[in-house]
Each structure stands twice: as structure tokens, then as C-alpha cells.
XYZ file of C-alpha atoms in Angstrom:
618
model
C 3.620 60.213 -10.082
C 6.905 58.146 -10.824
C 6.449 54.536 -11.103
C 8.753 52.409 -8.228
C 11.632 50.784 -9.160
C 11.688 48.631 -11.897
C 8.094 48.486 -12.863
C 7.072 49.763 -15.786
C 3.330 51.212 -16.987
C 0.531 48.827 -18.794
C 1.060 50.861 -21.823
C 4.514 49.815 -22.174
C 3.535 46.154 -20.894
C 1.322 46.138 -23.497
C 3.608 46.753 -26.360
C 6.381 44.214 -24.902
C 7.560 41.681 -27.048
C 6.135 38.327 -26.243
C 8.017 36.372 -23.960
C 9.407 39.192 -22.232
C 8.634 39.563 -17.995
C 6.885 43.271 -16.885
C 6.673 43.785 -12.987
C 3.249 45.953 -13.404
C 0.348 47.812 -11.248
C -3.149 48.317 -12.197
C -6.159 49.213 -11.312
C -9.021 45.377 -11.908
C -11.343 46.760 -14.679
C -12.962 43.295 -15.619
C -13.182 40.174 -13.851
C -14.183 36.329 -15.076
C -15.182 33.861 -13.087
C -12.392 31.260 -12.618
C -12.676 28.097 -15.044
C -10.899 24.398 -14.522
C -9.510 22.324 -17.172
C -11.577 19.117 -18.026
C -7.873 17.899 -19.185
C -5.308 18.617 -17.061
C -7.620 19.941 -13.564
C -5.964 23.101 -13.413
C -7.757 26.663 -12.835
C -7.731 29.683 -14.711
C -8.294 33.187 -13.482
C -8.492 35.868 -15.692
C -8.965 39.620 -15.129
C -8.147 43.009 -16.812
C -5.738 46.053 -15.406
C -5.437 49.256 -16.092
C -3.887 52.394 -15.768
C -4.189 56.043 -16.561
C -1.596 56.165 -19.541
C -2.990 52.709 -20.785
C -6.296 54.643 -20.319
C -5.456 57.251 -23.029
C -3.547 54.770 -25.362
C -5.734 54.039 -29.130
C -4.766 50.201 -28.290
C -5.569 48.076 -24.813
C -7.755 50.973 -23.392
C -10.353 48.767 -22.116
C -7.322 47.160 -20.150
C -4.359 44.671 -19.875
C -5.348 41.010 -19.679
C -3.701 39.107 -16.912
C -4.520 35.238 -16.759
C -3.277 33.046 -13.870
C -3.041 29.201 -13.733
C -3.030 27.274 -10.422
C -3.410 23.748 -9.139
C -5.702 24.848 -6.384
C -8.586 27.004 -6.542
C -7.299 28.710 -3.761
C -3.962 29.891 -4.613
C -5.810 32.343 -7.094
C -5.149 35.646 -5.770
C -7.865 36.725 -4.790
C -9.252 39.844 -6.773
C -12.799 40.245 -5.944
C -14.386 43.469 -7.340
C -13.662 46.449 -9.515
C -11.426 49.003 -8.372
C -8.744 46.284 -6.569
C -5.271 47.444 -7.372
C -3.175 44.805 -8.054
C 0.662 44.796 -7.999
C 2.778 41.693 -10.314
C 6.180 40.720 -10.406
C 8.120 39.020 -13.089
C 4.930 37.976 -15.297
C 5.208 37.218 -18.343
C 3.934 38.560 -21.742
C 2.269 36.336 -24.200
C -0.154 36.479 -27.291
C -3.272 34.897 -26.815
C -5.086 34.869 -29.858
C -3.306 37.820 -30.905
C -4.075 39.806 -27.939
C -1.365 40.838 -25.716
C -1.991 39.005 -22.324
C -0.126 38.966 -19.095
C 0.433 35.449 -17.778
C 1.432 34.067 -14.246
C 4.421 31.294 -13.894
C 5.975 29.813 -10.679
C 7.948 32.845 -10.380
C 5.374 35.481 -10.327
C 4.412 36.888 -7.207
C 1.543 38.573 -6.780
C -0.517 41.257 -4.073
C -4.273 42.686 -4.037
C -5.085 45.587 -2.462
C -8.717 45.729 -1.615
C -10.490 48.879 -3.072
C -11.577 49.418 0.410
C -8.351 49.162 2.396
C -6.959 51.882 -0.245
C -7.079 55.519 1.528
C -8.033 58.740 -0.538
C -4.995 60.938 -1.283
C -5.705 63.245 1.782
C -4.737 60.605 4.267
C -2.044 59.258 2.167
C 0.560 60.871 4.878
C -0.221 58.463 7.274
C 1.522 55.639 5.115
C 4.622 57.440 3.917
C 6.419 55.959 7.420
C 6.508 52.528 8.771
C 2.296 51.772 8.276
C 1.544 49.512 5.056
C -1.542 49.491 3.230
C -3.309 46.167 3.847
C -2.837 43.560 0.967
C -3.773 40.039 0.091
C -0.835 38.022 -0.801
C 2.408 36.462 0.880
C 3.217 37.525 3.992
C 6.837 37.478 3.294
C 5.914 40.389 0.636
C 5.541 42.854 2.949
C 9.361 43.410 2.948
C 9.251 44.060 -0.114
C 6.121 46.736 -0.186
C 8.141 50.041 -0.598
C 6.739 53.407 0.035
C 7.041 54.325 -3.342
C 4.635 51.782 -4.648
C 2.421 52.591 -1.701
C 1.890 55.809 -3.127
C 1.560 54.832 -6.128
C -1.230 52.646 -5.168
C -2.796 55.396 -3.775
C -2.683 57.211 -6.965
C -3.575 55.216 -9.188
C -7.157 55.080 -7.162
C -7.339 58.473 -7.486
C -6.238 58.328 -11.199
C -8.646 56.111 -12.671
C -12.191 56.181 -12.928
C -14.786 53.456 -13.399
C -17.863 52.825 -15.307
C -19.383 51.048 -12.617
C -18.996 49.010 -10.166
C -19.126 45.147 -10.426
C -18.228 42.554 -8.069
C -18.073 38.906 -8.225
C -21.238 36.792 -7.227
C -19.117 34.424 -5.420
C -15.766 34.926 -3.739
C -12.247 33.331 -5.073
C -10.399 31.158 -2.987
C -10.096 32.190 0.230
C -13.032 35.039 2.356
C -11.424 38.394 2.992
C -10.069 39.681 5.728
C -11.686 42.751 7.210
C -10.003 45.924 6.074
C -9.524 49.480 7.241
C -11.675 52.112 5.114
C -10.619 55.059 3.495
C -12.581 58.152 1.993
C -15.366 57.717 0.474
C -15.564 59.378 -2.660
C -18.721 62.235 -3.524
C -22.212 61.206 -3.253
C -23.503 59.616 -6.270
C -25.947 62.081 -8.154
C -29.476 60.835 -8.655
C -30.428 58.884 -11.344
C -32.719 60.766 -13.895
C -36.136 59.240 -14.656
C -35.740 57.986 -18.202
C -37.709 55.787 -20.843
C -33.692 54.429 -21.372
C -32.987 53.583 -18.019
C -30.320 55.311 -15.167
C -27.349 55.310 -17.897
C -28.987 58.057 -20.253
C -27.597 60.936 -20.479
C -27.458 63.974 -22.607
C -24.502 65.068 -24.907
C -24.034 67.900 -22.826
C -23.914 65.610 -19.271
C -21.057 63.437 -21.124
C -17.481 63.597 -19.757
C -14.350 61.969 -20.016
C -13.721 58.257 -18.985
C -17.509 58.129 -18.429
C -20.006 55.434 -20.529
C -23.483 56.846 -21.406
C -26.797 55.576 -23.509
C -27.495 58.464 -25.598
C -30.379 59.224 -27.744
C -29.758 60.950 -30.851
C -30.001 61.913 -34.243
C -27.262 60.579 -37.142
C -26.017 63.826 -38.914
C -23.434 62.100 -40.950
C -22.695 58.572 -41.512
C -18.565 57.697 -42.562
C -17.670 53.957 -43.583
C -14.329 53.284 -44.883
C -13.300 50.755 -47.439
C -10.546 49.254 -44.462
C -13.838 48.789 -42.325
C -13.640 51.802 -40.364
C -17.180 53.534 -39.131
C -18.303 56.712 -37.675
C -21.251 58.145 -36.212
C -21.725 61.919 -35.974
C -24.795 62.523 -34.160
C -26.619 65.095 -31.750
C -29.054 66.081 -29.656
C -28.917 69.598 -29.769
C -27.392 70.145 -26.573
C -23.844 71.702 -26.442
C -20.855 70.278 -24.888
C -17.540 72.218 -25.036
C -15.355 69.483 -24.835
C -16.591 67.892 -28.577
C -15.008 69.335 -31.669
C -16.032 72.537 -33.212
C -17.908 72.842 -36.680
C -17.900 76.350 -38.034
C -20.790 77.444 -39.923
C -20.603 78.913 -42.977
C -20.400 82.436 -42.071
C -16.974 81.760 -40.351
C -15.178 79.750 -42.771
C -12.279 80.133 -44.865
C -10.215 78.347 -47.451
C -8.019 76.846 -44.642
C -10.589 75.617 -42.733
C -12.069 72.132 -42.440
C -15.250 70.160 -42.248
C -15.540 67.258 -40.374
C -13.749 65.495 -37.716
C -9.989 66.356 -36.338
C -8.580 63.620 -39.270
C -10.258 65.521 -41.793
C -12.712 62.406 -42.905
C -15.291 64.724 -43.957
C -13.510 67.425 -45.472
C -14.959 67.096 -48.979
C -18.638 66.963 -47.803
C -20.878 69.342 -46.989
C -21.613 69.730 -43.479
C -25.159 69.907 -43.206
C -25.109 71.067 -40.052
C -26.010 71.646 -36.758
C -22.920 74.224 -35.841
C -20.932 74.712 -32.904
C -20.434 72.568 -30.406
C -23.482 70.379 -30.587
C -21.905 67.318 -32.958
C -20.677 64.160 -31.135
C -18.657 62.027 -33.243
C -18.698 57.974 -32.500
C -16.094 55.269 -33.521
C -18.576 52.002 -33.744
C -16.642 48.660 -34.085
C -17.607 45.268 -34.803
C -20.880 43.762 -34.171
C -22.400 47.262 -34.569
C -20.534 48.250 -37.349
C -22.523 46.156 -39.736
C -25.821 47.030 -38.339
C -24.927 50.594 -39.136
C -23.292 50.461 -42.201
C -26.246 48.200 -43.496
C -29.953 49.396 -41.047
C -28.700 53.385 -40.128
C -29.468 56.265 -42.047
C -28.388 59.751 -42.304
C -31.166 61.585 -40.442
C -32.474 58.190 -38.193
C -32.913 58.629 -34.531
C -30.981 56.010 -32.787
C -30.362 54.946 -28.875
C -26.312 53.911 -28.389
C -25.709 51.950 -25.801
C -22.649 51.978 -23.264
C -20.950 54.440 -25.502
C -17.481 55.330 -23.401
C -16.750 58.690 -23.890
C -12.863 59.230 -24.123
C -10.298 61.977 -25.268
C -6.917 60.323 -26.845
C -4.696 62.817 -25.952
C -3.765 66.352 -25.326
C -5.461 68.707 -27.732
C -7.723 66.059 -29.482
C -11.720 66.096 -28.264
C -14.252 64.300 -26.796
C -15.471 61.050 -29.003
C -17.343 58.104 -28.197
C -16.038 54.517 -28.669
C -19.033 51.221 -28.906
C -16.872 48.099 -28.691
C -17.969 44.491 -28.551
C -19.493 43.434 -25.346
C -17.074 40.784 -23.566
C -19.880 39.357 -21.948
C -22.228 38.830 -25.013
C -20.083 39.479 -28.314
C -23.187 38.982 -30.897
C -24.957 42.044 -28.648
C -25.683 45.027 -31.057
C -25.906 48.062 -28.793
C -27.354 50.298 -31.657
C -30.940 50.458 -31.721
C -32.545 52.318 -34.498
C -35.797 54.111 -32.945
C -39.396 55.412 -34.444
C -39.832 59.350 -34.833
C -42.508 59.564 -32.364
C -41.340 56.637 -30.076
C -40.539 58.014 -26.721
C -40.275 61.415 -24.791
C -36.335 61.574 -25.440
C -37.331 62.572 -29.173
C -39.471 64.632 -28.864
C -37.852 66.817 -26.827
C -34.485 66.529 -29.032
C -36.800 67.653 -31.903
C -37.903 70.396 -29.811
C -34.787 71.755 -29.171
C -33.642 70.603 -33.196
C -36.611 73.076 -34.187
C -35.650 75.797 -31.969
C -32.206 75.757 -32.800
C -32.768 75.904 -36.584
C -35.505 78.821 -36.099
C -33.102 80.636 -34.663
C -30.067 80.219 -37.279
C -32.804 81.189 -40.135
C -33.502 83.751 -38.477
C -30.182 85.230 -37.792
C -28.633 83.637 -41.041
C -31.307 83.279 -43.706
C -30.296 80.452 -46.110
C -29.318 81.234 -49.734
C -32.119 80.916 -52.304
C -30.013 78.199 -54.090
C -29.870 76.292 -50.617
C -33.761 76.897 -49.855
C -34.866 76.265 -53.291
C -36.721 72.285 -54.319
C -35.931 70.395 -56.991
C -38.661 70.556 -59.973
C -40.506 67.758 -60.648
C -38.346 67.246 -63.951
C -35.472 67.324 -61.941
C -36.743 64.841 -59.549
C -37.698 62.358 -62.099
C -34.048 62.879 -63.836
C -32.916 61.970 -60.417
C -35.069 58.709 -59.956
C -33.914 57.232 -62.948
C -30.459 58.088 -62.370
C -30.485 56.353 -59.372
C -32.163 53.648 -60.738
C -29.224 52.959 -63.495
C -26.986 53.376 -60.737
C -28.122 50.562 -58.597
C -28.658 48.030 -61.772
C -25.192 49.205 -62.692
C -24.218 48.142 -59.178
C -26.151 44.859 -59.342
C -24.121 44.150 -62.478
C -20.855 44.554 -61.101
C -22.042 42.481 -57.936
C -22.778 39.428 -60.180
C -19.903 39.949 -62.643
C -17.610 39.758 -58.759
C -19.329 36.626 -57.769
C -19.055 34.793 -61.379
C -15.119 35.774 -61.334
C -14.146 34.307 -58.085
C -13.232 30.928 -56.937
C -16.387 29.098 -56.176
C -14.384 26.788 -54.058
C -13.060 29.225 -51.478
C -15.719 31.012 -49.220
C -14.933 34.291 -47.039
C -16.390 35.509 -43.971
C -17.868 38.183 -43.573
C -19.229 39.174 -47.100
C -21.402 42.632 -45.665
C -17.210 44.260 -45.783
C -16.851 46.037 -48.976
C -13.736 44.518 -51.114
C -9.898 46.500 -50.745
C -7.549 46.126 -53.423
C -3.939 45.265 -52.551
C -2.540 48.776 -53.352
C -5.194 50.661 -50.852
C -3.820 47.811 -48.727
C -0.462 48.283 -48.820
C -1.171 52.369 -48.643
C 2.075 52.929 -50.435
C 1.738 56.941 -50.366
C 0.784 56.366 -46.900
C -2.661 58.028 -46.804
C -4.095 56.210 -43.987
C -0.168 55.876 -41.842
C 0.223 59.465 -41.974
C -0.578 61.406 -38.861
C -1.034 65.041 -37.757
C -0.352 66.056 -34.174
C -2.768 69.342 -33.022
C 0.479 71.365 -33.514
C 0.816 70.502 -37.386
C 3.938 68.208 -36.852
C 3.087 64.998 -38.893
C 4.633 61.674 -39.064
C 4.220 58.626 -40.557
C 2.981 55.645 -38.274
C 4.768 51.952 -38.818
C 1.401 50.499 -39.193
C -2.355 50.352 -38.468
C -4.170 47.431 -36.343
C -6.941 47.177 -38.440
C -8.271 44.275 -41.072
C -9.325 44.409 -44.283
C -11.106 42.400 -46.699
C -9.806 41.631 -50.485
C -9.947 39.549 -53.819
C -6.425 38.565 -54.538
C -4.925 35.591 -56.718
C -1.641 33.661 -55.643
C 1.365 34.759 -57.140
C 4.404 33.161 -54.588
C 4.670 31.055 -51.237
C 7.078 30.175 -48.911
C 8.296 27.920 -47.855
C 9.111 26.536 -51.561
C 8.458 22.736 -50.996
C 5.377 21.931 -49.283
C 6.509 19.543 -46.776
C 7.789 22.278 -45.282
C 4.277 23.762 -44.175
C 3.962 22.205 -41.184
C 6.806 22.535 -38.780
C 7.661 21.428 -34.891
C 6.575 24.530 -32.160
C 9.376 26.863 -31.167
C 9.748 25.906 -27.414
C 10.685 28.694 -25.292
C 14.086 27.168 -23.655
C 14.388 30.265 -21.394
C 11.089 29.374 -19.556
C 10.171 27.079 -16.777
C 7.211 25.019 -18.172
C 4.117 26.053 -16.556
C 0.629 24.929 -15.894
C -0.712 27.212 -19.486
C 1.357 25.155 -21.756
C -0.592 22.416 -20.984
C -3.879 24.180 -21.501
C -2.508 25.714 -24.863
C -1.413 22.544 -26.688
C -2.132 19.321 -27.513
C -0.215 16.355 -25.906
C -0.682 14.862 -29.251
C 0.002 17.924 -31.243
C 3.723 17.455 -32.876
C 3.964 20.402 -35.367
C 1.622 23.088 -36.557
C 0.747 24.791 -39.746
C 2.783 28.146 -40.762
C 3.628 29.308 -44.234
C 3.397 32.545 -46.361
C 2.061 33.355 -49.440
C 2.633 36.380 -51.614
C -0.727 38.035 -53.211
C -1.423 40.616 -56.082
C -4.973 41.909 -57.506
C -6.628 39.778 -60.145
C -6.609 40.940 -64.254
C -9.122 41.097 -65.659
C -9.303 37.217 -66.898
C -9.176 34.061 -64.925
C -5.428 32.805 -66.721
C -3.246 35.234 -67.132
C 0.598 35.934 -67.955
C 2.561 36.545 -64.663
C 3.961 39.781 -64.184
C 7.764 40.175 -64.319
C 10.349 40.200 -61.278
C 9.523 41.946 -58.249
C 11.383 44.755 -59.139
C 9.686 45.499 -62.240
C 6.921 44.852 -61.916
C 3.838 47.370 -61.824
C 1.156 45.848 -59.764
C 1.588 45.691 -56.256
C 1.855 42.569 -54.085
C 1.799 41.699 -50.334
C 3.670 38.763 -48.402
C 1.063 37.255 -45.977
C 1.517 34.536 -43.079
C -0.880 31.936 -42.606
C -0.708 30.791 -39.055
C -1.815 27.609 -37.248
C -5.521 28.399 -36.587
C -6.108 30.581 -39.848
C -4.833 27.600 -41.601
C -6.650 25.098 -39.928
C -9.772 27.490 -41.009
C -8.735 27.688 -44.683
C -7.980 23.505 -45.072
C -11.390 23.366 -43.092
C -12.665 20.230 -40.754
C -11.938 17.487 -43.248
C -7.872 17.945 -42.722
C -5.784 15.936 -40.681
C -3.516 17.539 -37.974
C -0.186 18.438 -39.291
C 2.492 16.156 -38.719
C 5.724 15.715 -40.151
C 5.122 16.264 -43.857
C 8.070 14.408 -45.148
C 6.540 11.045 -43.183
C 3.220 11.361 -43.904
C 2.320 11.149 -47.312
C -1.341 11.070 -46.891
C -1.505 14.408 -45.135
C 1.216 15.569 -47.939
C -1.024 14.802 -50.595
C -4.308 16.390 -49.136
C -2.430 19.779 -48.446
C -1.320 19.488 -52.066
C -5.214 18.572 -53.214
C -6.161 21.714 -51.168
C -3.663 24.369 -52.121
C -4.192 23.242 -56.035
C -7.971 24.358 -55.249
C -6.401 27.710 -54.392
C -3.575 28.399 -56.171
C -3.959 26.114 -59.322
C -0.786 25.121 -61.396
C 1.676 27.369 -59.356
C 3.526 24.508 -57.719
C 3.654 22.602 -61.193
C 5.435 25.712 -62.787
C 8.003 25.432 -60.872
C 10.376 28.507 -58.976
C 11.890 31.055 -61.727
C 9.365 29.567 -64.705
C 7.755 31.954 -66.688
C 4.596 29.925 -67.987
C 0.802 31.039 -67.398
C -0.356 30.549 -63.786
C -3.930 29.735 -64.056
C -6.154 30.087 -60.909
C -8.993 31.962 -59.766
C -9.160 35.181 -57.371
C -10.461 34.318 -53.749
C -11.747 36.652 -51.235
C -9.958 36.853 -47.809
C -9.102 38.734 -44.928
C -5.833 40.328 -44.383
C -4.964 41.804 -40.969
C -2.506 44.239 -40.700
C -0.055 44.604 -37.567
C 3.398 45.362 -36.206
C 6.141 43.797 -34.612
C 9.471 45.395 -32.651
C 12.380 44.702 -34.299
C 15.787 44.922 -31.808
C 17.787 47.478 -32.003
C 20.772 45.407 -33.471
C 18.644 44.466 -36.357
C 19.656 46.483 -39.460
C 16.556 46.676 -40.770
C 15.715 48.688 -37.995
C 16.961 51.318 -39.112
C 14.948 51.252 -42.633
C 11.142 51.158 -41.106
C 9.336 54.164 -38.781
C 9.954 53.981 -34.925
C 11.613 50.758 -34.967
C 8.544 48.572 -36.154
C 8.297 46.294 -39.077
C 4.140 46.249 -40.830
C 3.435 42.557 -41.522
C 0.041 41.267 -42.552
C -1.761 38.009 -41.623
C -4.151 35.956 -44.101
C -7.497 34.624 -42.443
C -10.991 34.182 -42.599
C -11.248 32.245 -45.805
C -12.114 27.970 -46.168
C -11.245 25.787 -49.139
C -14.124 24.291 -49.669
């Protein structure tokens, strides 16, 4: 269904530049309980929205955040459970933490229709005429209510699903009204008697937009060096909606292994065939419990695994993200062999389905056959150099580095700048199910890296701190109290330009950018990653060229990273001598306009920039 008049979806909300104002409708996902400033008294409400094409989007699919500031308590509108559609005008778009966030100002207005008042699709007839749905808001909005967004209230019920249903334990601002009922939806199914509770289901039970606990078994295991993991793991039930794995009795030369992306293409597939493999995206906590606890071959219970498909002619996956409500919760749990009913009857049906295969496919005598005990002890020892040889290199890394800068989170294995920058675009190239590829403008992912200091910007120093960019367009409102500071003057923002160690500590620079062979990458080191990497015994920036004590500190601190660079001085071609550091790099996008000539030089009108955190001079 057609969106009304000048609204537009979440999806494109989402990708708005900041500072823009979206007129949006969505469907309340999440909901936090309202917080007041100790400073300045005022409340904040936050909740999330969503929709079905921001559903089926890879970024915001857990929903839009909206965040409303209010004098009063009660002028919070007053979402109280999942399922509430609520309809915005004029709100505005801002960053929060990097995270695209919707955000109330005096001219927002703003109505809640109550899951309950909102009738099923069948009885949707009886408001295409002069009857409105009932809403919580300003009367003198009802005017304004067409038909058209009527029905699209109505639809977007219909359209999307969720988990569960949550409600708030006490009510915002003012009670509610009573409101007229619509259909009820189909009786909930019975919960099955489970060791893992009423969320367990098998593969074959999973579904689209649905979450599940599942217990299985890990078949393959993928980590990437940019930090990107997947699960493949079954229970030997079958579910037509996952991706197919042909056994080996149907392949070809054209065919693949693995996933739709082709991660596993140059690995065997051990099997199970068919339709029985489940692959699952796991981010951050859980990633590093899996990369570093789970094995290939473990039996493991995932928790409040959201089963999704992207888009039209991709398969069913499952996606663990970090829990809102506890973000240090791992919801992998590795489990015993014998631990609970739930594995033994998944080896049950593991040793019936294998019987079976052997028996209509025997394996090859080169698959079937054990390694001697020659060969096993070749094997041992091999293994053996390989992990002193590993060892080696891990110590050799650690002596090389700068001892005086520390980076977080170490368990991330290292990414030089070229595999950053992807410059055959490997990792930005993307095939649609009907073979037509394209490249994308960039990836919203983070890596980690050892990198030396080449280049910054802005060339003199005092120049690292500058005044906030007020926007002149905008009313103030209550949240730019709550974001800043009254004392806060300027902030920190400057760029540096990074390139992979040589192999010694002082070395020659490399020539001009246009000659040179080794890669580099322009980062930007905002306000709160810089605060991070001058650590808690720097001042607040203020105006650089006043302040000499502040001056002189920065200086102190970006000689601990950078070591003689400043002294050499722009164009000189003496030795730079510093250390390599480890840090984070974060790679995003931003929307250029479409007067901007550069526009025309990078892929669907969006420029890749990278951002340097996670790293503290010590």
C-alpha cells in the first residue's frame, strides 16, 4: 500500500541526512522507560518504529529510534505497549552516537494509535468514510487524519509481525482512554514442553520475522579478518525455506559450497545435505565467545535468534544481536553431549540420517579410510610447530608496537590497511540472485589494525579543537541542552592519514601520494574517540591558540603517537620515526548532494569514509 502524502518509509528515514525533517509511521517495536535530566529537569522518551521495508533492510531492522524531550512528564505521547502505531510529523533526523535517531522539536506533532483501537483488514471498510480510528494526540489533529493514512495504519498492523508482546510496567503520562477492539488475530499455538523453555523450537518450526532458541549442532564455523562470524548449524530437521547444499552426487564445476555469498566455497562441505543447514550471522558480544569457546562439531543452545530473509530470492538466516536490555549478555551457550533430551534426540535423527546416506551413497574408500599412526604423529608435530610458530609471531607483534598506546578489544584478529581499503573490491562487490552484480559504496562494519602515522590534518595543531557547528536552521530545543555542555566551547576533530608499518621501527617515508606503493587511509578522529585516545588526564578542548597549557599537552600526547612528524615539517623528506599502534577503524558512508561533483565519481551517490577509535595514549 502507497504511503499518504508526503510521508516517506523508515527505510528512507533512516538513510536521511542528519538534520533533515521525515513525517513517518511505524509500527512501536521497543520501548524505554522515560528518564529526567538531573541538569536541566527535562524528560526523555525513547522508543523504536518500524516498518515492513525497514523490516527487510541489512541496516535499522531491529527499528528506527525516535527520542522525545518534554518539560512535563505528561506531554510524552503516550506509547504504551508493542504493536502501537505511531504517526510523526516534521521530526527531525539526528546521529546519536552514530546511530540514526529520530528526534522531537516544538514543531513535531505527534498521534498513537492504540494496538487495540486498530481494526483487522476485514473491517477496514468501515473507516474509509467519515469514522476515524481512535488516536492519542491533539484533538485539533483529527483534521488532519486522512483516509489514506488510516489505511495505512491498518496495514501496517497487518504487515508487521512481533516477537512478543511487551508492555510497559507503568503507564506514561496520562491513563488511556477506553478504545474500540478490533479482530483478534489466531489463537496462539501451545507452548511445547521443553528443557529450553516456550521459545524452543526446531529448525524446521522456524519462519520468517519469527525469534527462536534453537538447539543444535555447529557444522561449520566462518570468522572473517573484518570481524564478521557465521554459524552453520543443524538439527537434522528440514526446512525449505534455508539454502540448499548439494551433495556430492549432484555437483558440478559451476556449483558452489557454502552460503549464497560464496564464504565457503573453497571448503569442503562436510555435510549434512539438503535442506537441513541453518546458517547464523552472530554479532558482538557473542561473536567473541564463538570465535574463541565454539567448535566445529559442539552442540550449542542460541538464544533469541530472529530468523529473517533479506530480500527476494535470498533464504532464511538467523541474526543474534546484542541485547538492548543487557549488552554484556552472551546468548550462546555451549552444551554437554549428553546434557538434555533436545540432544539426544538431534543425535537420533543425526544417526538416522547418515545411515541412510551410507546406505544409499557409500563413501569413497579414500573418504572412509583413518589416518595411520605414522601419519597421525606427522600430524601432531606439525601442529605443534605451527602453534610455536604462531606464538612467535604473537610476541614478535607485541615487542613491535607502541607500548604507550593500548587498543580495545585485542580477541579481533589484526587487518592490514590494503584488506581495509578493499581496493579490488572483494568484500563491496555484490551479486543479486539473477547474476547482476554491482559494487556497493561501502560496508558498515569495523575493523581492527596496526598502522603508523604518516599525515594529519589540520596542519597546525591549534587547529584540533574547533567551536560546534550550530545548526542556524533549527529552533533550539530541549536535546541540545541534554547533548552539550554549558561549559563546553569547542570540541576535538582532526584527521590523520595511516599506512602499514615496515618492517623496522624508523623508517624512510614513502614518496608522494601518487607514487607511492603502499596504501594509506585518511581517518577522522571525532570528539568522543578523541577524548578516548588523549584519555582522562586531558583537559577539555578550548581554544588552542589561548590556551597554551592544553596546546602543549595535545602536543606531549600526539608526540607519544606519532613521534617527530610535526618536527619534520609539511613537504620534508627526513626519517619519521614512531612506532605502529593498534586501533580501530570503522568504516561508513555519507550522501553527497547531487550538485556535488564528486558525486558523480563514487557508486550510488555515497562517499566511504572511515573513523579512528578505540585506542588510549597512555
Amino acid at each position: 500500500m502507497a504511503l499518504p502524502g508526503g510521508f516517506v518509509d523508515l527505510a528512507t528515514a533512516y538513510k536521511e541526512p542528519p538534520g533533515n525533517f521525515v513525517s513517518i509511521i511505524g509500527v512501536v517495536v521497543d520501548i524505554m522507560q522515560p528518564i529526567r535530566s538531573a541538569k536541566t529537569g527535562h524528560w526523555m522518551f525513547t522508543f523504536k518504529l518500524l516498518d515492513r521495508r525497514l523490516q527487510d533492510s541489512v541496516n535499522g531492522s531491529e527499528g528506527l529510534i525516535v527520542r522525545f524531550f518534554k518539560e512535563s512528564e505528561s506531554n510524552l505521547p503516550q506509547v504504551r505497549e508493542h504493536g502501537d502505531v505511531v504517526l510523526l510529523r516534521s521530526a527531525k533526523l539526528m546521529p546519536v552516537n552514530g546511530v540514526p535517531t529520530i528526534v522531537s522539536n516544538y514543531q513535531t506533532r505527534t498521534q498513537v494509535f492504540p494496538v487495540a483501537s486498530i481494526p483487522g483488514p476485514g473491517y477496514s471498510i468501515a473507516y474509509q468514510g467519515t469514522n476515524r480510528l481512535h488516536f492519542l494526540g491533539a484533538p485539533a489533529d483529527t483534521e488532519s487524519l486522512t483516509l489514506a493514512a488510516q489505511a495505512y495504519v491498518i496495514q501496517l498492523k497487518t504487515e508487521v509481525r512481533l516477537p512478543d508482546a511487551k508492555t510497559l510496567p507503568q503507564a506514561v503520562g496520562k491513563k488511556r482512554e477506553g478504545a474500540p477492539v478490533g479482530s483478534a488475530g489466531p489463537p496462539e499455538k501451545k507452548a511445547r514442553h521443553s528443557t529450553f523453555g516456550n521459545k524452543y523450537q526446531l529448525v524446521r518450526e522456524t519462519h520468517h520475522r519469527k525469534y527462536a532458541d534453537l538447539c543444535v549442532q555447529v557444522v561449520k564455523k566462518y570468522f572473517s579478518q573484518s570481524g564478521k562470524c557465521e554459524l552453520y548449524v543443524t538439527d537434522y530437521t528440514e526446512n525449505r525455506d534455508v539454502w540448499y547444499y548439494a551433495p556430492p552426487e549432484e555437483r558440478n564445476g559451476e556449483e558452489r559450497d557454502g552460503d549464497y555469498f560464496g564464504h565457503l566455497a573453497n571448503k569442503a562441505w562436510p555435510g549434512p545435505y539438503g535442506w537441513l543447514v541453518l546458517k547464523i550471522n552472530v554479532m558482538d558480544p557473542h561473536r567473541q565467545f564463538v570465535n574463541n569457546k565454539v567448535d566445529e562439531g559442539d552442540f550449542v543452545l542460541l538464544k533469541n535468534v530472529k530468523m529473517k530473509i533479506m530480500a527476494e530470492g535470498a533464504k532464511l538466516e538467523g541474526d543474534i544481536w546484542r541485547d538492548p536490555d543487557n549488552p554484556s549478555k552472551i546468548n550462546v551457550l555451549k552444551l554437554l553431549r549428553q546434557e538434555t533430551p533436545e540432544i539426544q534426540e538431534l543425535l537420533a535423527r543425526k544417526e538416522k540420517y547418515w545411515a541412510k546416506r551410507n546406505l544409499q551413497h557409500p563413501p569413497a574408500a579414500d573418504e572412509s579410510a583413518k589416518p595411520t599412526k605414522g601419519e597421525k604423529k606427522r600430524l601432531k608435530k606439525q601442529k605443534q610447530q605451527e602453534e610455536r610458530a604462531k606464538a612467535a609471531a604473537d610476541a614478535a607483534r607485541v615487542a613491535e608496537r607502541n607500548k604507550h598506546v593500548r587498543c580495545s578489544n585485542e580477541e579481533a584478529s589484526l587487518m592490514s590497511v590494503k584488506d581495509i581499503l578493499d581496493l579490488n573490491n572483494a568484500r563491496h562487490t555484490h551479486t543479486l540472485p539473477n547474476g547482476t552484480t554491482y559494487v556497493l559504496p561501502f560496508v558498515n562494519t569495523q575493523y581492527r589494525t596496526k598502522v603508523h602515522v604518516v599525515d594529519f590534518e589540520p596542519k597546525a595543531l591549534e587547529d584540533f579543537a574547533v567551536p560546534p557547528i550550530p545548526d542556524r536552521d533549527a529552533t533550539p530545543s530541549p536535546i541540545d541542552s541534554v547533548s552539550w555542555d554549558d561549559s563546553q566551547k569547542y570540541e576535538w576533530y582532526f584527521s590523520l592519514c595511516l599506512e602499514d608499518p615496515l618492517p623496522r621501527a624508523i623508517a624512510k617515508p614513502p614518496p608522494a601520494p601518487d607514487t607511492a606503493g603502499k596504501p594509506r587511509i585518511w581517518v577522522h578522529v571525532r570528539h568522543k574517540d578523541a577524548q578516548f585516545l588523549f584519555g582522562n588526564d586531558m583537559d577539555d578542548p578550548q581554544n588552542l591558540r589561548t590556551n597554551p597549557q592544553i596546546l602543549a599537552k595535545l602536543k606531549e600526547k600526539m608526540c607519544i603517537l606519532w613521534g617527530n612528524l610535526e618536527e619534520r615539517g609539511e613537504g620534508e623528506e627526513g626519517a619519521v620515526s614512531n612506532r605502529p599502534f593498534e586501533c580501530c577503524v570503522q568504516e561508513y558512508g555519507i550522501k553527497l548532494d547531487g550538485d556535488d561533483p564528486e558525486r558523480r565519481e563514487v557508486p550510488l551517490g555515497y562517499k566511504k569514509l572511515f573513523r579512528m577509535f578505540g585506542a588510549t595514549i597512555l
